[in-house]
PDB file of N, CA and C in Angstrom:
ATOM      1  N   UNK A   1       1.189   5.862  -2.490  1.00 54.00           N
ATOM      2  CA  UNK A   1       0.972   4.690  -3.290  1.00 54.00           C
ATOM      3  C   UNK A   1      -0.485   4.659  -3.705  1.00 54.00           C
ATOM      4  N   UNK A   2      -0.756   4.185  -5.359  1.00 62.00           N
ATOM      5  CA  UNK A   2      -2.143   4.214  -5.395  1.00 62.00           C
ATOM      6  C   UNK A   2      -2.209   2.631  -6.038  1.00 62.00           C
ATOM      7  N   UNK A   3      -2.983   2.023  -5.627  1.00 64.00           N
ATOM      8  CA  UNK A   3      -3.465   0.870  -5.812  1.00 64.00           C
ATOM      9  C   UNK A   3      -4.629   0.348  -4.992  1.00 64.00           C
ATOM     10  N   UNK A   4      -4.827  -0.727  -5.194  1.00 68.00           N
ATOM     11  CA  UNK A   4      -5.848  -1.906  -4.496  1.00 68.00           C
ATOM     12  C   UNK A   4      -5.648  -3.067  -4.487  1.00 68.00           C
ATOM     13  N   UNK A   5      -6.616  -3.664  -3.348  1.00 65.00           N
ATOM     14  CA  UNK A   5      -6.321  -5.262  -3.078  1.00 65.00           C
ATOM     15  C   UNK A   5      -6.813  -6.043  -4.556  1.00 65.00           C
ATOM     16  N   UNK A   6      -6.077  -6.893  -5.287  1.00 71.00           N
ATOM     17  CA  UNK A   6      -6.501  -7.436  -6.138  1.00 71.00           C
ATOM     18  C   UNK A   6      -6.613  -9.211  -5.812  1.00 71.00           C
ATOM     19  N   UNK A   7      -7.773  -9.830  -5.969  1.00 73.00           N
ATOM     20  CA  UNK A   7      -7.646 -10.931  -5.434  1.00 73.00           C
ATOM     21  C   UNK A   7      -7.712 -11.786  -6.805  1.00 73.00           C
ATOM     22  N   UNK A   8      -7.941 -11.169  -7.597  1.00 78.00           N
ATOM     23  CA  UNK A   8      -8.266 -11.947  -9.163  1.00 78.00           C
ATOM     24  C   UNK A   8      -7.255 -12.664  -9.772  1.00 78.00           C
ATOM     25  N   UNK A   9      -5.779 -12.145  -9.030  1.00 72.00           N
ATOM     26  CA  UNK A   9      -4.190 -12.213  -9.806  1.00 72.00           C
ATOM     27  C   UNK A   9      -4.031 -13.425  -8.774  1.00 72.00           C
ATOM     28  N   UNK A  10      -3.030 -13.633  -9.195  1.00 74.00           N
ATOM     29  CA  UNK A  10      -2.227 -15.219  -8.306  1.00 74.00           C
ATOM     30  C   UNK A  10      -0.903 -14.255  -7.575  1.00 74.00           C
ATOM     31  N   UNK A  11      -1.013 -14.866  -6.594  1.00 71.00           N
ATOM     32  CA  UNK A  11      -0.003 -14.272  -5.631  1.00 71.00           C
ATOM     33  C   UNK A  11       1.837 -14.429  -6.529  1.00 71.00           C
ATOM     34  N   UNK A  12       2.013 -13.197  -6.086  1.00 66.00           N
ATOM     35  CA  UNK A  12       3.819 -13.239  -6.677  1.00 66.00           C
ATOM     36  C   UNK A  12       4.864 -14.236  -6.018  1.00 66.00           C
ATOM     37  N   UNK A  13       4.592 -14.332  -5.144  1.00 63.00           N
ATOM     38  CA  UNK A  13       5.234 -15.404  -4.502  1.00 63.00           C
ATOM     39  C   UNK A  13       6.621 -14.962  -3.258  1.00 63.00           C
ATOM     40  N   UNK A  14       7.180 -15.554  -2.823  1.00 65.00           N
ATOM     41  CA  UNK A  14       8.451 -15.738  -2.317  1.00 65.00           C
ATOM     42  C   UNK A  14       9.913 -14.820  -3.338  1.00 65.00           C
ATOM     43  N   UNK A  15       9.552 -15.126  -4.688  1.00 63.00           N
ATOM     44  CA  UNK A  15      10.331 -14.844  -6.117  1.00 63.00           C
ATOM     45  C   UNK A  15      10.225 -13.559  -6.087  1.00 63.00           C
ATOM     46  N   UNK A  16       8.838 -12.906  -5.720  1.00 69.00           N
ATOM     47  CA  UNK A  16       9.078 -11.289  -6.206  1.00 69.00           C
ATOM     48  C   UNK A  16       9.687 -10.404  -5.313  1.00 69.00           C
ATOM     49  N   UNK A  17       9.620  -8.812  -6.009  1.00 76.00           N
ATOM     50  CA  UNK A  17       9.547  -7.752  -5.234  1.00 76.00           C
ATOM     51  C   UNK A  17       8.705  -7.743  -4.357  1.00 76.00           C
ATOM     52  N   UNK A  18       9.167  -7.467  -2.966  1.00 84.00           N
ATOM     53  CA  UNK A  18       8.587  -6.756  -2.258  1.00 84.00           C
ATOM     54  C   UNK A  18       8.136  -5.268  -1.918  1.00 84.00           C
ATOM     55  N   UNK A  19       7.157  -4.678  -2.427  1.00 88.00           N
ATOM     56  CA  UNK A  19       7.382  -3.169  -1.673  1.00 88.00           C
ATOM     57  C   UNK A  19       7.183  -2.891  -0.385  1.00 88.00           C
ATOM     58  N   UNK A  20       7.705  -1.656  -0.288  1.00 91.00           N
ATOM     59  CA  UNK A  20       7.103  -1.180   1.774  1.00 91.00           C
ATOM     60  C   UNK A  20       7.081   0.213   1.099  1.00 91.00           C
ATOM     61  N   UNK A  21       5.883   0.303   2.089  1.00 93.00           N
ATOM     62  CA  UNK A  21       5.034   1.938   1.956  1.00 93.00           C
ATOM     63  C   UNK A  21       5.907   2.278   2.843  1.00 93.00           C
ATOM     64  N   UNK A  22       5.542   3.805   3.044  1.00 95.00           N
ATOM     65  CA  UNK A  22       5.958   4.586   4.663  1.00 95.00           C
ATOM     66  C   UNK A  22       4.426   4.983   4.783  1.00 95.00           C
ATOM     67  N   UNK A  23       4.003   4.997   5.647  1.00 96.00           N
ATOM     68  CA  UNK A  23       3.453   5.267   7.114  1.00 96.00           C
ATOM     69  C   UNK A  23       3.733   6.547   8.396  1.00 96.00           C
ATOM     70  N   UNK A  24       2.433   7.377   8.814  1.00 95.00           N
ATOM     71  CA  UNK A  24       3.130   8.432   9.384  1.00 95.00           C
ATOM     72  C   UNK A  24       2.443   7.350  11.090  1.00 95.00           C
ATOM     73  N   UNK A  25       1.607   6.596  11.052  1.00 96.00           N
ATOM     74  CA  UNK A  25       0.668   5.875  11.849  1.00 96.00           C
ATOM     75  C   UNK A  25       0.730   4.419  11.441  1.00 96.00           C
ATOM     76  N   UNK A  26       1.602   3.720  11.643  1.00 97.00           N
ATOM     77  CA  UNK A  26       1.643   1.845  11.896  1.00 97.00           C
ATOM     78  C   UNK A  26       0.456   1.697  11.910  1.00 97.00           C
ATOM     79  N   UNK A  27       0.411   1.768  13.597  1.00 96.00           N
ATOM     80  CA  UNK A  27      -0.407   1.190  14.129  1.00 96.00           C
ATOM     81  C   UNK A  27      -2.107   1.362  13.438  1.00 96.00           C
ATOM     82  N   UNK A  28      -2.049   2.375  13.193  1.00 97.00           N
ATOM     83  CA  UNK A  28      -3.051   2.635  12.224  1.00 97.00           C
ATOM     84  C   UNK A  28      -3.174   2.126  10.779  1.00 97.00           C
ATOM     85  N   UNK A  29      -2.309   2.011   9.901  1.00 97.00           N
ATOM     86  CA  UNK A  29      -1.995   1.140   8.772  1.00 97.00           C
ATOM     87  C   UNK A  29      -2.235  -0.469   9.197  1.00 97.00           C
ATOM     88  N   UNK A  30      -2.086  -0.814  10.273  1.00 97.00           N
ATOM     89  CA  UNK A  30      -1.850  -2.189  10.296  1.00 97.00           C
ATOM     90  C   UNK A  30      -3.377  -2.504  10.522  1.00 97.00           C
ATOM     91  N   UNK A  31      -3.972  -1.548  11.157  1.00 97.00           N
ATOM     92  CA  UNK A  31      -5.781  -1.827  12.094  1.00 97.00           C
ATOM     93  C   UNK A  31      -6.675  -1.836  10.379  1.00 97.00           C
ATOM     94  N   UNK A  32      -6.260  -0.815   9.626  1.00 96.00           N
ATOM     95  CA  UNK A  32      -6.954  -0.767   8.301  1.00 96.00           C
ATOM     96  C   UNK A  32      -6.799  -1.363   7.473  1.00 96.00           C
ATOM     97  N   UNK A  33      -5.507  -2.422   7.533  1.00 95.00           N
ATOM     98  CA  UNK A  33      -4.855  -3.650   6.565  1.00 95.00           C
ATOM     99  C   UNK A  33      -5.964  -4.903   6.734  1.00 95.00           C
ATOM    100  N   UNK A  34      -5.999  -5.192   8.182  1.00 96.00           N
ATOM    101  CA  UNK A  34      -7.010  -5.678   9.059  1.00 96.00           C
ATOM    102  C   UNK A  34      -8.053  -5.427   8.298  1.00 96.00           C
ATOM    103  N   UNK A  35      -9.117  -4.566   8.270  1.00 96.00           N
ATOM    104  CA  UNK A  35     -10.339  -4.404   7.782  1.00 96.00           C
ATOM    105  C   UNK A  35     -10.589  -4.602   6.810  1.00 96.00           C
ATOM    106  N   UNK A  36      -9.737  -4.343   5.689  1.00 93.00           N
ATOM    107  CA  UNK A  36      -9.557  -5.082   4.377  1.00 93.00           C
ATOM    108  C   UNK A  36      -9.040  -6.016   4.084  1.00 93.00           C
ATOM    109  N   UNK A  37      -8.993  -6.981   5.085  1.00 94.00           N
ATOM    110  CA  UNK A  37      -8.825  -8.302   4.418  1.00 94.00           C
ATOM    111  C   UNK A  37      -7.118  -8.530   4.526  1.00 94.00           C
ATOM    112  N   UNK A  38      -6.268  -7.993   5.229  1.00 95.00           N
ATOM    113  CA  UNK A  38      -4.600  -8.224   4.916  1.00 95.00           C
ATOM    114  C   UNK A  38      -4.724  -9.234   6.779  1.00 95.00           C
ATOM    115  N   UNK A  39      -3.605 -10.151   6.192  1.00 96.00           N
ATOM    116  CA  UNK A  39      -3.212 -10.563   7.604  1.00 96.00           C
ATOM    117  C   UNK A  39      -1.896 -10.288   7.547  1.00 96.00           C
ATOM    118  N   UNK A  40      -1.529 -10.412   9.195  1.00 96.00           N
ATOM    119  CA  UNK A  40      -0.006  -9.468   9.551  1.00 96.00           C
ATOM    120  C   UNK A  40       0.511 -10.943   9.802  1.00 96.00           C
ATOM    121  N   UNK A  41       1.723 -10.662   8.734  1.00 94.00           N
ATOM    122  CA  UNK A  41       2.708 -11.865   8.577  1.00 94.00           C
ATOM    123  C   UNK A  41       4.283 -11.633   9.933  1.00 94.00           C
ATOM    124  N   UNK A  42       4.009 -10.257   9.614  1.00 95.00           N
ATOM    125  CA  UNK A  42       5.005 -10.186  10.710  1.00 95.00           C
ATOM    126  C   UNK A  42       4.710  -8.665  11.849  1.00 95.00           C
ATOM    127  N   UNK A  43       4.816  -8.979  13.173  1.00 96.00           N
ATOM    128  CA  UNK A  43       4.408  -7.735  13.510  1.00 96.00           C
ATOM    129  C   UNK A  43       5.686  -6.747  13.823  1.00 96.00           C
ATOM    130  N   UNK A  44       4.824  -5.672  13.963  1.00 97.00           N
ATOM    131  CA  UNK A  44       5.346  -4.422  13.924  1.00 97.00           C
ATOM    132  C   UNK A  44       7.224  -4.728  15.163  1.00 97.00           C
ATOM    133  N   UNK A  45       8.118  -4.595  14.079  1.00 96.00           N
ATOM    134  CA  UNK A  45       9.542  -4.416  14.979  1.00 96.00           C
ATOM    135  C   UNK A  45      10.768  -3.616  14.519  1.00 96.00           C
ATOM    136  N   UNK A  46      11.842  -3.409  15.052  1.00 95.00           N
ATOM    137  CA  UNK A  46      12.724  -2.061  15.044  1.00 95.00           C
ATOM    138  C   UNK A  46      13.882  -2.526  13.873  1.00 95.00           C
ATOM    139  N   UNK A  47      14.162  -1.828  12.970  1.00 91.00           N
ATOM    140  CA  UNK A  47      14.965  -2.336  11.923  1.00 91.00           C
ATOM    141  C   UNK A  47      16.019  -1.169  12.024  1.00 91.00           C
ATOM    142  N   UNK A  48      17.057  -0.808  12.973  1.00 91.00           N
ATOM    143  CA  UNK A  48      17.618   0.287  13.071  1.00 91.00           C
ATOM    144  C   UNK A  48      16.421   1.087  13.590  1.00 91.00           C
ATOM    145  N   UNK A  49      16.549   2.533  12.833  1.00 92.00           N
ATOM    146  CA  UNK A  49      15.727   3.379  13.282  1.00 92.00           C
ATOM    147  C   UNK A  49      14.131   3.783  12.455  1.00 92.00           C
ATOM    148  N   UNK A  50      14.192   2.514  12.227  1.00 94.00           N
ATOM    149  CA  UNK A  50      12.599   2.477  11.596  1.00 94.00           C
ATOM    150  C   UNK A  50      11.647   1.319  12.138  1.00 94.00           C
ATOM    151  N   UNK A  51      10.331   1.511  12.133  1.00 96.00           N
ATOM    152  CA  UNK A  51       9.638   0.258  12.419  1.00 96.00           C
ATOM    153  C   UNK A  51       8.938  -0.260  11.374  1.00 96.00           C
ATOM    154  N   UNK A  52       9.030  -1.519  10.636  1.00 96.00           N
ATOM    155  CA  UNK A  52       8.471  -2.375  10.208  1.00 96.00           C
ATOM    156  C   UNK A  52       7.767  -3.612  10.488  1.00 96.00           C
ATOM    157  N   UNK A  53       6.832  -3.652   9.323  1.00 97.00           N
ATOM    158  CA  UNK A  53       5.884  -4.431   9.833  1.00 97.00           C
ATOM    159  C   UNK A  53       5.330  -5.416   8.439  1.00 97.00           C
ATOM    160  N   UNK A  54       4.803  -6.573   8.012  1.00 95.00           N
ATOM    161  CA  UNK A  54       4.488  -6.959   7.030  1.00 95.00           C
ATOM    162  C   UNK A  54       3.158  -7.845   6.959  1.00 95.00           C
ATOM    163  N   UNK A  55       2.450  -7.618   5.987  1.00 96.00           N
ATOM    164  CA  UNK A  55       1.052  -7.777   6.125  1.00 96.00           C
ATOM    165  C   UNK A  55       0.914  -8.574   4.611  1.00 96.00           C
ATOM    166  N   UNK A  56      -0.258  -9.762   4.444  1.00 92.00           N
ATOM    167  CA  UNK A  56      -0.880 -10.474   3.469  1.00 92.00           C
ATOM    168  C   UNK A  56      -2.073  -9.861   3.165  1.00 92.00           C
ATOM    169  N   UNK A  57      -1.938  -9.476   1.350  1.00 88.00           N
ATOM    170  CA  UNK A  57      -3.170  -9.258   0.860  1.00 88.00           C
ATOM    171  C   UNK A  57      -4.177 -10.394   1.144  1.00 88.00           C
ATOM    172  N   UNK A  58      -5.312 -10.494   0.521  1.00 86.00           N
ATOM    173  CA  UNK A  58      -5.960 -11.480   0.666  1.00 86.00           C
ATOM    174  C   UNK A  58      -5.651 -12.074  -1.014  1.00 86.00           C
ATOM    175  N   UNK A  59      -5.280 -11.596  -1.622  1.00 82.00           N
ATOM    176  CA  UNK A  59      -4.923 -12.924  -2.620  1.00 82.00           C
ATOM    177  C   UNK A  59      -3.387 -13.527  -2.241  1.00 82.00           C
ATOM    178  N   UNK A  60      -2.969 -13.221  -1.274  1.00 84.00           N
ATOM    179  CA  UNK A  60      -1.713 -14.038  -1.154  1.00 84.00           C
ATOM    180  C   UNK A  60       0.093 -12.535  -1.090  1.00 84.00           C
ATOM    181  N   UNK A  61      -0.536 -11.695  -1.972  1.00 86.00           N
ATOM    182  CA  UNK A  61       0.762 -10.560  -1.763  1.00 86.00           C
ATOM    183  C   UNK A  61       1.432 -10.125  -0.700  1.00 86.00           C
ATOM    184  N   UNK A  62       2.949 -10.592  -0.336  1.00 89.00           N
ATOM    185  CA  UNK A  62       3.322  -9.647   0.980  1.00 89.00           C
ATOM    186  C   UNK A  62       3.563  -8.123   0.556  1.00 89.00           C
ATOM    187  N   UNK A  63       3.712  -7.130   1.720  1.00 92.00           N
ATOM    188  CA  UNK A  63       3.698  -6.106   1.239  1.00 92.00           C
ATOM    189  C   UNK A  63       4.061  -5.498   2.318  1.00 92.00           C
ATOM    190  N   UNK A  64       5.366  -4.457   2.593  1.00 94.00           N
ATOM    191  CA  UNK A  64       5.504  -4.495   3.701  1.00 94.00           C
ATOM    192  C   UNK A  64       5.606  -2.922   4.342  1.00 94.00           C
ATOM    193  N   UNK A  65       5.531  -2.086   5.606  1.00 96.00           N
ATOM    194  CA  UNK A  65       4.896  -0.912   5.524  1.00 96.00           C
ATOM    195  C   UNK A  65       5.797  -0.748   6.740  1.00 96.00           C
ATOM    196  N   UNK A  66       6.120   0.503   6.516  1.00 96.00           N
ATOM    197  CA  UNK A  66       7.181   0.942   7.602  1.00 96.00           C
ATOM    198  C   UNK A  66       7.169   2.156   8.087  1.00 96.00           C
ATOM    199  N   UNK A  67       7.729   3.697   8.762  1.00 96.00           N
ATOM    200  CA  UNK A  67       7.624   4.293   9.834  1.00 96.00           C
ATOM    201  C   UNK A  67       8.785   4.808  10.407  1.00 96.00           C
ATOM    202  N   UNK A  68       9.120   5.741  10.732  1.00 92.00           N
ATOM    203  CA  UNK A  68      10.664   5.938  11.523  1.00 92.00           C
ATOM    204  C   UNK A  68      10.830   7.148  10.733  1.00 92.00           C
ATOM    205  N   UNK A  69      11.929   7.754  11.355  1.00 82.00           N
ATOM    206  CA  UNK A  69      12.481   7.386  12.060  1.00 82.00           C
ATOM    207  C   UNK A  69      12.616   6.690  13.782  1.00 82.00           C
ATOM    208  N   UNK A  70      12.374   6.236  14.407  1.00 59.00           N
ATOM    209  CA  UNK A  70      11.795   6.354  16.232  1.00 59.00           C
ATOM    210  C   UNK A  70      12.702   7.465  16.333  1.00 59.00           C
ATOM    211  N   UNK A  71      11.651   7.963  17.387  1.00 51.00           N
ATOM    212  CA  UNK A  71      12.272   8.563  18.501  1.00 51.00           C
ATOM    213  C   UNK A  71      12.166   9.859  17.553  1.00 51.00           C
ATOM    214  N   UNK A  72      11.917  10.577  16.137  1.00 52.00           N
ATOM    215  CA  UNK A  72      11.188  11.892  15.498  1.00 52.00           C
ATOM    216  C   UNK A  72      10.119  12.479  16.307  1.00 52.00           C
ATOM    217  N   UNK A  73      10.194  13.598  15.992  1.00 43.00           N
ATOM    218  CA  UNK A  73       9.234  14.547  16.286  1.00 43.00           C
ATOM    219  C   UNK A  73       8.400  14.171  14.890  1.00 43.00           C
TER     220      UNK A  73
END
Protein backbone atom coordinates (compact mmCIF):
# COMPACT_ATOMS: atom_id res chain seq x y z
CA UNK A 1 0.00 0.00 0.00
CA UNK A 2 1.32 3.46 -0.79
CA UNK A 3 -0.14 6.31 0.90
CA UNK A 4 -0.06 8.70 3.97
CA UNK A 5 -1.67 10.03 6.99
CA UNK A 6 -3.76 12.85 5.64
CA UNK A 7 -5.17 15.07 8.30
CA UNK A 8 -6.34 17.94 5.89
CA UNK A 9 -9.50 15.61 4.59
CA UNK A 10 -12.54 15.04 6.95
CA UNK A 11 -12.78 11.66 8.17
CA UNK A 12 -14.98 9.04 5.91
CA UNK A 13 -16.91 8.07 8.52
CA UNK A 14 -18.83 4.91 9.77
CA UNK A 15 -20.44 5.11 5.75
CA UNK A 16 -17.18 4.18 4.11
CA UNK A 17 -14.87 1.53 2.96
CA UNK A 18 -12.80 0.15 5.11
CA UNK A 19 -9.39 -1.17 3.99
CA UNK A 20 -7.01 -3.77 5.86
CA UNK A 21 -3.41 -4.06 4.85
CA UNK A 22 -1.60 -7.44 5.49
CA UNK A 23 1.19 -7.33 7.72
CA UNK A 24 4.12 -9.91 8.01
CA UNK A 25 4.68 -8.16 11.92
CA UNK A 26 1.28 -6.78 13.84
CA UNK A 27 2.79 -6.18 16.48
CA UNK A 28 5.14 -4.13 14.75
CA UNK A 29 2.56 -2.31 12.45
CA UNK A 30 0.57 -1.48 15.41
CA UNK A 31 3.97 0.11 17.58
CA UNK A 32 4.58 2.31 14.16
CA UNK A 33 0.75 3.25 13.76
CA UNK A 34 1.47 4.50 17.36
CA UNK A 35 4.33 6.78 16.39
CA UNK A 36 2.50 8.34 13.76
CA UNK A 37 -0.19 9.48 15.31
CA UNK A 38 -2.94 6.28 14.73
CA UNK A 39 -4.84 5.16 17.85
CA UNK A 40 -5.84 1.40 18.17
CA UNK A 41 -9.58 1.27 18.01
CA UNK A 42 -9.52 -2.26 18.38
CA UNK A 43 -6.76 -4.56 19.54
CA UNK A 44 -5.06 -7.12 17.95
CA UNK A 45 -7.70 -10.54 17.88
CA UNK A 46 -8.29 -13.98 15.99
CA UNK A 47 -10.78 -13.77 13.06
CA UNK A 48 -10.56 -17.54 12.05
CA UNK A 49 -7.09 -17.94 11.04
CA UNK A 50 -5.95 -14.47 10.82
CA UNK A 51 -5.21 -11.71 13.31
CA UNK A 52 -6.73 -8.42 13.12
CA UNK A 53 -6.42 -5.39 14.46
CA UNK A 54 -7.86 -1.69 13.78
CA UNK A 55 -6.25 1.55 14.23
CA UNK A 56 -7.39 5.63 13.88
CA UNK A 57 -5.61 7.91 11.61
CA UNK A 58 -5.24 11.08 13.23
CA UNK A 59 -7.73 12.79 11.04
CA UNK A 60 -10.36 10.41 12.12
CA UNK A 61 -9.85 7.23 9.25
CA UNK A 62 -10.34 3.60 10.46
CA UNK A 63 -8.13 1.38 8.75
CA UNK A 64 -7.69 -1.95 9.53
CA UNK A 65 -4.39 -4.32 9.30
CA UNK A 66 -4.21 -7.91 9.54
CA UNK A 67 -1.70 -11.09 9.53
CA UNK A 68 -2.27 -14.89 9.39
CA UNK A 69 -2.42 -17.16 8.67
CA UNK A 70 -1.63 -18.29 12.80
CA UNK A 71 0.09 -20.92 13.41
CA UNK A 72 2.37 -20.36 9.44
CA UNK A 73 5.72 -20.79 9.15
Amino acid sequence: VIGHWRTDLAPAGEAAVRPYVYVTDLAAALDRARTQGAEILAEPSPAGSLTIAVVQDPGGNAIGIWTGPRGAA
